[in-house]
mmCIF file of C-alpha atoms and ligand atoms in Angstrom:
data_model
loop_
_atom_site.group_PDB
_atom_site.id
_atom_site.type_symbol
_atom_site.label_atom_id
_atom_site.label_comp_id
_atom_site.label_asym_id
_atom_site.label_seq_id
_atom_site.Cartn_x
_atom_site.Cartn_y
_atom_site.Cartn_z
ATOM 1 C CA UNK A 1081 12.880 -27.639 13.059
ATOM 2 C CA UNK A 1082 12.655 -25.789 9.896
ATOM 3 C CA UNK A 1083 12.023 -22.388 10.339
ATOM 4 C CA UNK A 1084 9.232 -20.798 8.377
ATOM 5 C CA UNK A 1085 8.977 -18.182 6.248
ATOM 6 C CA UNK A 1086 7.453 -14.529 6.872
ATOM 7 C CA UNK A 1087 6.032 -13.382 4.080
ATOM 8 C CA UNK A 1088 4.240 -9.981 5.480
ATOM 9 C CA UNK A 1089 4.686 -8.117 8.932
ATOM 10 C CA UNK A 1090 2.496 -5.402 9.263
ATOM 11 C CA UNK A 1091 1.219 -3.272 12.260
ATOM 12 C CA UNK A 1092 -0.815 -6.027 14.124
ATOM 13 C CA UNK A 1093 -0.627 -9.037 12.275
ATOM 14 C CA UNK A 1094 2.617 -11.520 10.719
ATOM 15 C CA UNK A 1095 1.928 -13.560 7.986
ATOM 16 C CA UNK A 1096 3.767 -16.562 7.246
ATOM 17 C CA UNK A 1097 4.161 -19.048 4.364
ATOM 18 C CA UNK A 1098 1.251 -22.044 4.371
ATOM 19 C CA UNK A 1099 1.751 -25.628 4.616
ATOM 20 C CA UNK A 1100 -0.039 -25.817 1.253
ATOM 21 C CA UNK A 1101 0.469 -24.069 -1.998
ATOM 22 C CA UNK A 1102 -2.366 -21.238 -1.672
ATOM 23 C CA UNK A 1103 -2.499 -20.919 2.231
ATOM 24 C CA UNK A 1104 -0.790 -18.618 4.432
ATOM 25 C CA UNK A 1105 -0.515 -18.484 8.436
ATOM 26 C CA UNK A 1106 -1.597 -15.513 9.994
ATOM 27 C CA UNK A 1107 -0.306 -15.169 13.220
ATOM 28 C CA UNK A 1108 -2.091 -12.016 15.607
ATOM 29 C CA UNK A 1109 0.237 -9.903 17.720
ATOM 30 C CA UNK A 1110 -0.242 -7.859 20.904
ATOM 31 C CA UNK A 1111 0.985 -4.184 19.426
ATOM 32 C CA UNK A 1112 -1.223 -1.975 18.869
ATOM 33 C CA UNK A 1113 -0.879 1.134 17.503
ATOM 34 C CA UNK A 1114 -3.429 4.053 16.424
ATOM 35 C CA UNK A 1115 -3.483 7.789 14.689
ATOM 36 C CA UNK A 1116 -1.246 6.357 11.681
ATOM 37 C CA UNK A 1117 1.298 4.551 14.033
ATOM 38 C CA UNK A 1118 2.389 7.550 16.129
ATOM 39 C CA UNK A 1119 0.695 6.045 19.162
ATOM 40 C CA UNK A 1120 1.958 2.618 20.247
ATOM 41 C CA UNK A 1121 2.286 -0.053 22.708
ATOM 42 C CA UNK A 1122 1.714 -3.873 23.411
ATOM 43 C CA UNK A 1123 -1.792 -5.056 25.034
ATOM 44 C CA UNK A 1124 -1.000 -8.536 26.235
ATOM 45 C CA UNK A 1125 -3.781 -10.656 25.528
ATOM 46 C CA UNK A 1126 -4.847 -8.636 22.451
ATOM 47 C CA UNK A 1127 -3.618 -11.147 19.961
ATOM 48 C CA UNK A 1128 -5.202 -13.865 21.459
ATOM 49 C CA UNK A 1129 -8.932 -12.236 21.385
ATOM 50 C CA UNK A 1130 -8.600 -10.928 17.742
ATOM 51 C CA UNK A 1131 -7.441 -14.503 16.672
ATOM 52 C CA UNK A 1132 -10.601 -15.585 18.266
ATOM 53 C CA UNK A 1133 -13.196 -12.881 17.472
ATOM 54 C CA UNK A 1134 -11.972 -12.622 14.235
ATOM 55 C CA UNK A 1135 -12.443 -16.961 13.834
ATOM 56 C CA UNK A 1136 -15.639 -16.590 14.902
ATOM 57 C CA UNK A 1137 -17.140 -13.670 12.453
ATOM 58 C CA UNK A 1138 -15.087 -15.132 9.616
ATOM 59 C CA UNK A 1139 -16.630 -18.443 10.358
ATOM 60 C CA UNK A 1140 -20.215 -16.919 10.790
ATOM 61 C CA UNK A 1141 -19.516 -15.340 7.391
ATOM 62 C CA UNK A 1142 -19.005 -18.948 5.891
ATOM 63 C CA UNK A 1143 -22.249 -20.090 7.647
ATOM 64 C CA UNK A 1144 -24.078 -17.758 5.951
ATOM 65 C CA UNK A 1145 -22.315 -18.392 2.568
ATOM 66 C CA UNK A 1146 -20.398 -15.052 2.727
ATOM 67 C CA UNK A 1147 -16.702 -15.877 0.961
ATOM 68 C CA UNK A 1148 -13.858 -15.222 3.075
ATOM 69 C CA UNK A 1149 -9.901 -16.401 3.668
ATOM 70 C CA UNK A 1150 -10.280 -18.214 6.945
ATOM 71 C CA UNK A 1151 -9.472 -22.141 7.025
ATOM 72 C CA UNK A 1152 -9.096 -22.944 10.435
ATOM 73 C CA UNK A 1153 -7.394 -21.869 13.982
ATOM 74 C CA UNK A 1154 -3.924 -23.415 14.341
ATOM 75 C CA UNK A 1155 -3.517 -22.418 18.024
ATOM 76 C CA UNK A 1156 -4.332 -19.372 20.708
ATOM 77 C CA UNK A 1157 -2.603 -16.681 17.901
ATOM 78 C CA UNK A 1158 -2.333 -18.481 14.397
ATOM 79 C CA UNK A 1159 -4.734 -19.374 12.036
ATOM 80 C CA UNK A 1160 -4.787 -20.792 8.915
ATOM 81 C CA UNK A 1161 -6.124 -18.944 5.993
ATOM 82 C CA UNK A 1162 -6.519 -18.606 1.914
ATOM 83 C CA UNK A 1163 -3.836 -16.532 0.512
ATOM 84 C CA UNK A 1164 -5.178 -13.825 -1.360
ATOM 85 C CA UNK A 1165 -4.537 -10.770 -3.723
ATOM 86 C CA UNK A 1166 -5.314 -7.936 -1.807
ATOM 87 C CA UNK A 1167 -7.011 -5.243 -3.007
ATOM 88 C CA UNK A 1168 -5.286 -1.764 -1.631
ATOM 89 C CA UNK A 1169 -8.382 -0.199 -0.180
ATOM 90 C CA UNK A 1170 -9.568 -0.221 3.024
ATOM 91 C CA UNK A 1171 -13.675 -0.474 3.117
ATOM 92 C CA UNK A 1172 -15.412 1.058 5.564
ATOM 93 C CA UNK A 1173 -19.001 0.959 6.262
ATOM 94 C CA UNK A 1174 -20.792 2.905 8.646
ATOM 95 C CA UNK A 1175 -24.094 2.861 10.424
ATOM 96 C CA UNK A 1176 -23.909 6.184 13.282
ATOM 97 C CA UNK A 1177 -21.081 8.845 12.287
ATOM 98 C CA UNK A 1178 -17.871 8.521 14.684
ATOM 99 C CA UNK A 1179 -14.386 8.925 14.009
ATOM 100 C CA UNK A 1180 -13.363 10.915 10.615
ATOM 101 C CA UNK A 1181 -17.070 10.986 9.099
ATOM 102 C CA UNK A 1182 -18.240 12.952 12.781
ATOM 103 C CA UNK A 1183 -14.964 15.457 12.273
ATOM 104 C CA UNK A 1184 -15.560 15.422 8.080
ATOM 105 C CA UNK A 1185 -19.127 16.296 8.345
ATOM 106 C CA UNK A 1186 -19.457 18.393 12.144
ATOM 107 C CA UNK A 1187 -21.290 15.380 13.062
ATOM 108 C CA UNK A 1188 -22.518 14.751 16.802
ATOM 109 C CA UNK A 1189 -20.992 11.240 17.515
ATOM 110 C CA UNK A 1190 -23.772 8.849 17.395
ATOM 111 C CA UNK A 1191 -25.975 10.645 15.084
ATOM 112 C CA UNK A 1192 -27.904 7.420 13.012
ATOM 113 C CA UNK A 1193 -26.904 7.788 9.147
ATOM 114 C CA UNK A 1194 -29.786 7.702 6.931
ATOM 115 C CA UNK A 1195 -28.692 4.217 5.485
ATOM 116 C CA UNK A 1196 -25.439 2.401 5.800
ATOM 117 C CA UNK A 1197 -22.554 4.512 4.142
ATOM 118 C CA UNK A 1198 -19.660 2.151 2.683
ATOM 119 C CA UNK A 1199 -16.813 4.479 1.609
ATOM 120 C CA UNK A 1200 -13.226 3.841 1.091
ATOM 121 C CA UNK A 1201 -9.451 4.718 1.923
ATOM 122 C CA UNK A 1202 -6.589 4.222 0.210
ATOM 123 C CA UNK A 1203 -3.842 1.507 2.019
ATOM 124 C CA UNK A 1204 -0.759 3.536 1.957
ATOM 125 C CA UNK A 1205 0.270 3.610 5.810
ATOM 126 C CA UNK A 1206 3.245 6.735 4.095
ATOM 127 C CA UNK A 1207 -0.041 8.812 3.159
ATOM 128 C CA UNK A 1208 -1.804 7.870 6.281
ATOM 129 C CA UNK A 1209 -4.832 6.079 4.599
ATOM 130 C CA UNK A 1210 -6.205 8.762 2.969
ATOM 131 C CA UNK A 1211 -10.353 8.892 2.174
ATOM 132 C CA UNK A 1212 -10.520 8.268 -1.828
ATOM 133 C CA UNK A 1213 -13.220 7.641 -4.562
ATOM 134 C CA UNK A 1214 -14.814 5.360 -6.464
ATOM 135 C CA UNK A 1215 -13.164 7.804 -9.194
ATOM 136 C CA UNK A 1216 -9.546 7.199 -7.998
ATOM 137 C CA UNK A 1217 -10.346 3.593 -8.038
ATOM 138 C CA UNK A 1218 -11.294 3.273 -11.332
ATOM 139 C CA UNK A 1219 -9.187 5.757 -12.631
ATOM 140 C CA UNK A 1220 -6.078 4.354 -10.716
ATOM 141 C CA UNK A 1221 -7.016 0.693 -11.825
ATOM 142 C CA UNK A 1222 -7.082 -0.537 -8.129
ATOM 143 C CA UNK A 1223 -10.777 -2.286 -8.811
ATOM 144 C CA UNK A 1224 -13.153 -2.321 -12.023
ATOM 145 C CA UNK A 1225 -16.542 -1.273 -11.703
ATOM 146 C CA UNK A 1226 -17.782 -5.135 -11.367
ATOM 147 C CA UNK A 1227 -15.439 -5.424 -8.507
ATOM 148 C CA UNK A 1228 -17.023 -2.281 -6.881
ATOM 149 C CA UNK A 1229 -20.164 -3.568 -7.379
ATOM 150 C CA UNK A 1230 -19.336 -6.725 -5.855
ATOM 151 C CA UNK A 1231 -17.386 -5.138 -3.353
ATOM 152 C CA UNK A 1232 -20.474 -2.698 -1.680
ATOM 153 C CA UNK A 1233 -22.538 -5.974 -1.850
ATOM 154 C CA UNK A 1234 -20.344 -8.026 0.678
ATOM 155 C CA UNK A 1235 -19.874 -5.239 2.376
ATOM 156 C CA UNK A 1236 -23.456 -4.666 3.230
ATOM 157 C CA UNK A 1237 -24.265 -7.808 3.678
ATOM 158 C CA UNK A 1238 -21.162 -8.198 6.124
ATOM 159 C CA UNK A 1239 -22.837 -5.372 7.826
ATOM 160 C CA UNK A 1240 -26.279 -6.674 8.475
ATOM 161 C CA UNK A 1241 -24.283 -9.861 9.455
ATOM 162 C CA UNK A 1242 -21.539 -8.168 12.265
ATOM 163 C CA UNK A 1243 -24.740 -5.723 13.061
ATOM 164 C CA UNK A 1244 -27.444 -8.764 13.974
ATOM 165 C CA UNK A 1245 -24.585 -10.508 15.799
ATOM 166 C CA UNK A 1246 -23.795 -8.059 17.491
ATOM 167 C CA UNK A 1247 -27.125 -6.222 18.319
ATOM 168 C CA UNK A 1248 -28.135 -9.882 19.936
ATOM 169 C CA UNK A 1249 -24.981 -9.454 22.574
ATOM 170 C CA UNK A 1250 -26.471 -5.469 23.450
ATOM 171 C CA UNK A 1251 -23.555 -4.047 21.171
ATOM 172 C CA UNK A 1252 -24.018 -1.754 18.732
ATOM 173 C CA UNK A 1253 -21.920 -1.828 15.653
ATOM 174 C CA UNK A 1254 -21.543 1.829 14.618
ATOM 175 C CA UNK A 1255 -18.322 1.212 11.850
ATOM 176 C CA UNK A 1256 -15.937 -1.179 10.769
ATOM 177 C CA UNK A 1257 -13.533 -1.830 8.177
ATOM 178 C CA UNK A 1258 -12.794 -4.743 6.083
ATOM 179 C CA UNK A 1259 -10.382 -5.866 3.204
ATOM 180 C CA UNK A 1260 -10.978 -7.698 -0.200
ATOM 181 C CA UNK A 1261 -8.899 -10.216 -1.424
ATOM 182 C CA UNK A 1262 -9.179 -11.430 -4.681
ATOM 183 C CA UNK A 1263 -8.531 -15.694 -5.488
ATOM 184 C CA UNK A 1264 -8.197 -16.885 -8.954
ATOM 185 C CA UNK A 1265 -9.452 -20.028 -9.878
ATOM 186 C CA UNK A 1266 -8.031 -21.296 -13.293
ATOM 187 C CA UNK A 1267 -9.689 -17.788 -15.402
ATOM 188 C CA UNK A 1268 -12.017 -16.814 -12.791
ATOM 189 C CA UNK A 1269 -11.496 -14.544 -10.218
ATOM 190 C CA UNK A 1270 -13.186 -14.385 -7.108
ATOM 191 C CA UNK A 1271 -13.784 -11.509 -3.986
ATOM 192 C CA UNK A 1272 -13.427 -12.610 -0.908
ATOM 193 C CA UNK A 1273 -13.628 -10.943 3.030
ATOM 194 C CA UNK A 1274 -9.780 -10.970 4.035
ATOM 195 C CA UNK A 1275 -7.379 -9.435 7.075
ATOM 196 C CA UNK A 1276 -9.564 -9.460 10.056
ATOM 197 C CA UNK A 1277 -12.757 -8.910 11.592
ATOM 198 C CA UNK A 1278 -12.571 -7.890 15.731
ATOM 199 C CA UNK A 1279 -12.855 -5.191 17.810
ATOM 200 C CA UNK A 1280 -9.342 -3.372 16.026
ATOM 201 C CA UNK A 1281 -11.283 -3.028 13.186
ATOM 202 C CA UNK A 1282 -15.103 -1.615 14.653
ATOM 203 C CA UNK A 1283 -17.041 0.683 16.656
ATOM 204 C CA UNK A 1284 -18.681 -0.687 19.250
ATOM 205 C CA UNK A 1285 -20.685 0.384 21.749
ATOM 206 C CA UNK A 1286 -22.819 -0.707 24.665
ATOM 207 C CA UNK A 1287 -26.500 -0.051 23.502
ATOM 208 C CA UNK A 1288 -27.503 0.686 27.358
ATOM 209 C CA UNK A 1289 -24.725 2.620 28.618
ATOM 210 C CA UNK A 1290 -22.766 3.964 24.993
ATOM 211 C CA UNK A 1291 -19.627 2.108 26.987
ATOM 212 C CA UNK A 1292 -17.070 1.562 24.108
ATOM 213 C CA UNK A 1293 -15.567 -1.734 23.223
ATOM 214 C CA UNK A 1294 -13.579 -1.282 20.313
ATOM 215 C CA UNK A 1295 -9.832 0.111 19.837
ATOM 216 C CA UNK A 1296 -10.842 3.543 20.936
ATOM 217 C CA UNK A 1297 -10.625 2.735 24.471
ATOM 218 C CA UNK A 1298 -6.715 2.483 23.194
ATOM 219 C CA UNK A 1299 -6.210 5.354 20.687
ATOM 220 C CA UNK A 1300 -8.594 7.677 23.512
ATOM 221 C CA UNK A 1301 -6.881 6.870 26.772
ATOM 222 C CA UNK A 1302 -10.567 5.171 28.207
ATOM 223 C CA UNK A 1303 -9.533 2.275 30.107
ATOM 224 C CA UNK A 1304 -8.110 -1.307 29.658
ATOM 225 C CA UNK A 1305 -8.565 -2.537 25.889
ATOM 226 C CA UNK A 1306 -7.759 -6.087 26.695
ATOM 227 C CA UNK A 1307 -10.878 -6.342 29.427
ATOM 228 C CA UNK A 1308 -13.075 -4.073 26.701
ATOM 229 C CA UNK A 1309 -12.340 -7.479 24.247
ATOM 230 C CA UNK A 1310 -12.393 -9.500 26.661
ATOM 231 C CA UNK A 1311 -16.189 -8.644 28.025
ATOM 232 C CA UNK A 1312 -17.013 -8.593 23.808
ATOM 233 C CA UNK A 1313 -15.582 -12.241 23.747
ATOM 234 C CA UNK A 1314 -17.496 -13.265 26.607
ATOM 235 C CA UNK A 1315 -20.911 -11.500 25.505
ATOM 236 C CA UNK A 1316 -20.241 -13.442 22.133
ATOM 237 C CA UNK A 1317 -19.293 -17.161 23.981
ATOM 238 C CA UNK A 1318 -15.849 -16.690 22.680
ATOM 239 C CA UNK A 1319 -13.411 -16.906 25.121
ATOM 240 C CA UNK A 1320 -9.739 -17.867 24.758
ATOM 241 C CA UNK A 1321 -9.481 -21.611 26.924
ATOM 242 C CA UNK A 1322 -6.374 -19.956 28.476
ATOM 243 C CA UNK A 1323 -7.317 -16.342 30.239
ATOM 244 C CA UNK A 1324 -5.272 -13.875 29.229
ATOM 245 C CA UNK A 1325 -5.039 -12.769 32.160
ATOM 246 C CA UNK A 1326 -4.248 -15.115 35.108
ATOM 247 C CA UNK A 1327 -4.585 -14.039 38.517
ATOM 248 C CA UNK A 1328 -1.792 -14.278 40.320
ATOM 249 C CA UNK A 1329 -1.914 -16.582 43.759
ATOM 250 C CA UNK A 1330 -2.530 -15.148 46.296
ATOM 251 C CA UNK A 1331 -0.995 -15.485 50.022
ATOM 252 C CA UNK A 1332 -3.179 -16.436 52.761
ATOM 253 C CA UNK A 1333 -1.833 -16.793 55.967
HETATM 254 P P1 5GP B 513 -12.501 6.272 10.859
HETATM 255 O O1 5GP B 513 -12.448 6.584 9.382
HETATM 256 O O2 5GP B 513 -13.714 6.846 11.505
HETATM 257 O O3 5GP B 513 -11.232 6.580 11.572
HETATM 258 O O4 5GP B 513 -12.632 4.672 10.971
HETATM 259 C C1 5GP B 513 -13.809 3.995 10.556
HETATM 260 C C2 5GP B 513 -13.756 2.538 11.007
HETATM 261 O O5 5GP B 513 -12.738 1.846 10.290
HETATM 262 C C3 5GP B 513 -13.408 2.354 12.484
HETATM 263 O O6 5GP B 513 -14.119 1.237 12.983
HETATM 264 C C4 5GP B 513 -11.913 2.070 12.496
HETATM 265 O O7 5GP B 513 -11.557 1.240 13.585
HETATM 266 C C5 5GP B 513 -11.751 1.332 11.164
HETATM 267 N N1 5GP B 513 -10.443 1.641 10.566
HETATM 268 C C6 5GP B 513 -10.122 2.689 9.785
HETATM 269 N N2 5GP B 513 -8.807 2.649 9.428
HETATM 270 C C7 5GP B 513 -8.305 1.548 10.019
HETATM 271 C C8 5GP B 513 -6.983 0.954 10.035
HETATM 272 O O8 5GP B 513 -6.026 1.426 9.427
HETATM 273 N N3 5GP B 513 -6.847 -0.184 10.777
HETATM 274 C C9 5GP B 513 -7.897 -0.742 11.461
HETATM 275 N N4 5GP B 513 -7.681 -1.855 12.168
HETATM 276 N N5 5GP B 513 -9.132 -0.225 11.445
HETATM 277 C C10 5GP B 513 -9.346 0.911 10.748
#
């Protein structure tokens, strides 16, 4: 068999070359790692959910005629996507401050922000991500204005989308991040949602009990991340056809 060709490895993800000109395979690991990759360790069963999760929003997105990279699921870790240009930002929208906006600002965690706040970092794992403006952007040539423009747009509306979803399932989606791609068609060049949407990438709580459900429960030491994406799976109907965790037999006498 021929082997393939990697193309990208990054932190939790491998991409590989396409069968088709224009496609790529992305391929979900289990490692996970947090607080700019000081903090690491493999979560079996992780890979398989994100492939999953991150199927399903992508393919919501397409339902609702949001643009976005994802062909189809190859198998349990591997799917089949549009290969993209991507832009090096990281865009994060958020609805209650958490994470660096709560420590930024002296916010309580929680506290609802007076409308959804889309701000973004710079992808430079080196320099740790770092928080930059739509300024830098322009100034640095990383996006035009139009781009922002049309960036903030599919962000919010990604928002209200991942926000309905998940307020339906008793989850509340406090941040996330997402990543642009861009796809040229002959001149034209088009923005599209790329990388991954799943719990690695959002805030989520449980609306009743503030239980979280998101990579925090990793990078915070709160329990077992792969049954926190696992009970997010099942909430959604989205459940690997394999568990990821079998129970072993057990003896009876
Ligand atoms: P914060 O800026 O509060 O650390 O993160 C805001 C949101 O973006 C959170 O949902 C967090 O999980 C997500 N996020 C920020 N940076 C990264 C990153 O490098 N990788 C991933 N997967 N998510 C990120």
């Amino acid at each position: 068999m021929a082997r393939r060709k990697k193309i990208y490895e990054g932190k939790a993800k491998i991409l590989y070359e396409g069968p088709e000109p224009g496609t790529l395979i992305q391929y979900f690991k289990d490692d996970a790692t947090a607080f700019n990759a000081q903090k690491k360790a493999t979560i079996e069963g992780k890979g398989v959910l994100n492939n999953r999760l991150s199927e399903f929003f992508m393919t919501g997105l397409t339902n609702i005629g949001i643009p976005n990279h994802f062909i189809r699921r190859i198998n349990m870790r591997e799917q089949l996507i549009r290969q993209c240009e991507i832009i090096p930002l990281e865009v994060i929208v958020r609805n209650f401050a958490a994470g660096s906006i709560a420590k930024r600002l002296g916010l309580d965690e929680g506290t609802p922000l007076p409308r959804p706040v889309v701000e973004y970092s710079y992808k430079n794992d080196a320099l740790g991500d770092p928080m930059v403006s739509e300024e830098y952007i322009l100034a640095f040539g990383w996006a035009s204005q139009q781009d922002l423009d049309d960036i903030v747009s599919l962000a919010l509306r990604v928002n209200d989308f991942l926000s309905g979803v998940f307020y339906a399932v008793g989850i509340k989606l406090v941040d996330f991040k997402i990543e642009i791609g861009r796809i040229w068609d002959g001149d034209f060049m088009r923005l599209i949602v790329a990388d991954e949407i799943s719990p690695d990438s959002c805030r989520l709580w449980d609306i009743r009990t503030g239980q979280k459900l998101d990579k925090d429960v990793f990078r915070n030491d709160l329990g077992n991340l792969t049954e926190a994406y696992t009970e997010v799976a099942r909430r959604l109907g989205v459940l690997p056809t394999q568990a990821t965790h079998v129970n072993k037999p057990t003896l009876i006498n």
